[in-house]
Short mmCIF file of C-alpha atoms and ligand atoms in Angstrom, two decimals:
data_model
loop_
_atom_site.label_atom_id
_atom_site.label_comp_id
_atom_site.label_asym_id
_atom_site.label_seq_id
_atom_site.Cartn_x
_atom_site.Cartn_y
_atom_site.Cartn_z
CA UNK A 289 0.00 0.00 0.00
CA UNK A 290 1.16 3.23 -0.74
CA UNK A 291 1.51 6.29 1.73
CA UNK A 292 2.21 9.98 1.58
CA UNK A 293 2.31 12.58 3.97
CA UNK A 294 -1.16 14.55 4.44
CA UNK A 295 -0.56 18.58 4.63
CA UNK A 296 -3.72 18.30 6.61
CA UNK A 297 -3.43 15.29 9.39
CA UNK A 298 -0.01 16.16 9.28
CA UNK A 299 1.37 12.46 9.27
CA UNK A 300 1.50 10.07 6.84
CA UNK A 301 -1.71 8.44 5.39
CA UNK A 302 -2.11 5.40 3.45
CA UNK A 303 -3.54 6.39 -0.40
CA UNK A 304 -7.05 5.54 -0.60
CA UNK A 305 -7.73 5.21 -4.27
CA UNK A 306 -4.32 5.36 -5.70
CA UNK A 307 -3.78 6.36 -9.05
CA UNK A 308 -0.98 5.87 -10.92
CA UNK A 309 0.61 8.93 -13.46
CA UNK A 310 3.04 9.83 -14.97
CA UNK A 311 4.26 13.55 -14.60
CA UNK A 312 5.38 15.96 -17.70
CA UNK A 313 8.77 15.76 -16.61
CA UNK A 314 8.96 11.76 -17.50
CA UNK A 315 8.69 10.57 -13.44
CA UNK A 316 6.30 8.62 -12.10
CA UNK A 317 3.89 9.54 -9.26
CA UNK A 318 0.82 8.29 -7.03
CA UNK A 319 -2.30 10.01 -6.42
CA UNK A 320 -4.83 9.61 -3.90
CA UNK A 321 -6.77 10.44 -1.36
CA UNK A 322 -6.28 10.37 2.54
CA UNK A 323 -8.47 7.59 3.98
CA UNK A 324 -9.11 10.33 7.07
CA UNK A 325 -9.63 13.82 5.80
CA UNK A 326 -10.51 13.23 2.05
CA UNK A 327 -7.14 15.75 1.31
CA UNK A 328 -5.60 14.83 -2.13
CA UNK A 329 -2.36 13.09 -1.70
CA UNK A 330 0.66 13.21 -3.57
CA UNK A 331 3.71 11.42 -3.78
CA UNK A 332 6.76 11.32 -6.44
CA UNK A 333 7.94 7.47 -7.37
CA UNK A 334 5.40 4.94 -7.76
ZN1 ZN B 213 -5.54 13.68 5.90
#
């Protein structure tokens, strides 16, 4: 499971939903949701 830090909770969340892209700069990233607070999360290398 992936995680990423939550600007909101401020901790680390596990990704609910995560989405796979791929950014314009060529690297990959995960996209989500936090489980707890519904904040989109982020995070670089998938
Ligand atoms: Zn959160």
């Amino acid at each position: 499971m992936a995680s990423a830090y939550c600007v909101k909770c401020r901790t680390k969340r596990e990704i609910k939903d995560p989405k796979n892209v791929t950014l314009k700069n060529g690297k990959k990233a995960v996209t989500g949701t936090c489980p707890v607070c519904g904040t989109k999360l982020f995070k670089i290398g998938g």
